[in-house]
Short mmCIF file of C-alpha atoms in Angstrom, two decimals:
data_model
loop_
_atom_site.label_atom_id
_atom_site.label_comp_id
_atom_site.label_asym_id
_atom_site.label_seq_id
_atom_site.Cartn_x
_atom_site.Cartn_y
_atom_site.Cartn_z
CA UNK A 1 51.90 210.04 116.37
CA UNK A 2 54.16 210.43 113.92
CA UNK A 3 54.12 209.38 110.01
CA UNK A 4 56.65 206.51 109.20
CA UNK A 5 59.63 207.51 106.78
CA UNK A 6 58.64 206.96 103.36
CA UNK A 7 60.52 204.26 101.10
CA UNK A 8 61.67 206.75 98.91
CA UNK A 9 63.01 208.48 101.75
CA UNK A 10 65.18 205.71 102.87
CA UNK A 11 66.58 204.64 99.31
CA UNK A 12 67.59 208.14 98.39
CA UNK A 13 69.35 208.89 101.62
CA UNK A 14 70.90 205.24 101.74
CA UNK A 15 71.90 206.13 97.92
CA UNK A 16 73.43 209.39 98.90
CA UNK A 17 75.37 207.88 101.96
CA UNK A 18 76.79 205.23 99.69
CA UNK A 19 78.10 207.20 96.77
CA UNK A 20 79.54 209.95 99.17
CA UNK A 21 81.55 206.85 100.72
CA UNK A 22 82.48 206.04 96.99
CA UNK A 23 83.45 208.91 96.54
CA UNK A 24 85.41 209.32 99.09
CA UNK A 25 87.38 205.88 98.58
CA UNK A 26 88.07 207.14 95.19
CA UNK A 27 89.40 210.20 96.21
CA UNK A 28 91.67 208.39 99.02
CA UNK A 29 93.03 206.18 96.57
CA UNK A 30 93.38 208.18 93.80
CA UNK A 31 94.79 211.45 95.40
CA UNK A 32 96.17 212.83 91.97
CA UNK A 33 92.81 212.93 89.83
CA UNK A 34 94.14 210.25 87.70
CA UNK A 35 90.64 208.71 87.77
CA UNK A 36 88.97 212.05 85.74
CA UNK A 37 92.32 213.43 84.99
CA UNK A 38 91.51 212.96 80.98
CA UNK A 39 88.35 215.10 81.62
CA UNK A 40 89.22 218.76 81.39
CA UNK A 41 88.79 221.02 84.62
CA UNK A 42 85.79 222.05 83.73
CA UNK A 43 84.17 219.15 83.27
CA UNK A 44 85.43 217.74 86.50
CA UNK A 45 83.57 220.26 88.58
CA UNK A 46 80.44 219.90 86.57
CA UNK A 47 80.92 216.09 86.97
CA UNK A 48 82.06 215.17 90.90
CA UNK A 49 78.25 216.75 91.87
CA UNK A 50 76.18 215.84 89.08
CA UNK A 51 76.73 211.79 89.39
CA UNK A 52 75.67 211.52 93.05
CA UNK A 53 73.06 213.75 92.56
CA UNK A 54 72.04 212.15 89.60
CA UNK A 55 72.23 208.71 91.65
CA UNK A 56 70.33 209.63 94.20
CA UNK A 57 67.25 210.94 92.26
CA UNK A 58 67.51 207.56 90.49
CA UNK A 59 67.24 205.87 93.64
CA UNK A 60 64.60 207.94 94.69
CA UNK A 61 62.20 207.70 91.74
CA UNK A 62 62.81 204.01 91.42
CA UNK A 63 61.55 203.24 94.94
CA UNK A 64 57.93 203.02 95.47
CA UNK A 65 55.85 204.90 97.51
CA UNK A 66 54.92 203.70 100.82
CA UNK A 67 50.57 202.97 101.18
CA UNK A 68 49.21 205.65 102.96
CA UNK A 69 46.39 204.69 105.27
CA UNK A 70 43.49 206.49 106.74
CA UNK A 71 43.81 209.90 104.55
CA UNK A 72 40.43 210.99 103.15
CA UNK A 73 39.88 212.26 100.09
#
């Protein structure tokens, strides 16, 4: 039998599926990079992977674990 998907699970991958469709909106409607375009190149590329990352660990520590049942210890 297997384990049921943890909380945490589901809100970081439900976090990461939403911001990569935010993303991707963004970049669809703002083709030219007017959105960071005041941001210098480099700290476009250090941004665009660091917020959804940073949004999905958020999600993921802010969700609380699921009970486990029937584990000795």
């Amino acid at each position: 039998m297997s384990a049921p998907v943890e909380t945490k699970v589901k809100a970081a991958s439900a976090a990461s599926f939403l911001v990569g469709i935010a993303i991707a909106v963004l970049n669809a409607v703002s083709a030219d990079s007017s959105l960071l375009g005041p941001l210098p190149a480099w700290v476009q590329a250090v941004t665009l992977p660091l917020v959804p990352t940073a949004l999905v660990w958020l999600a993921g520590y802010q969700a609380r674990h699921s009970p486990r049942t029937g584990i000795l210890r």
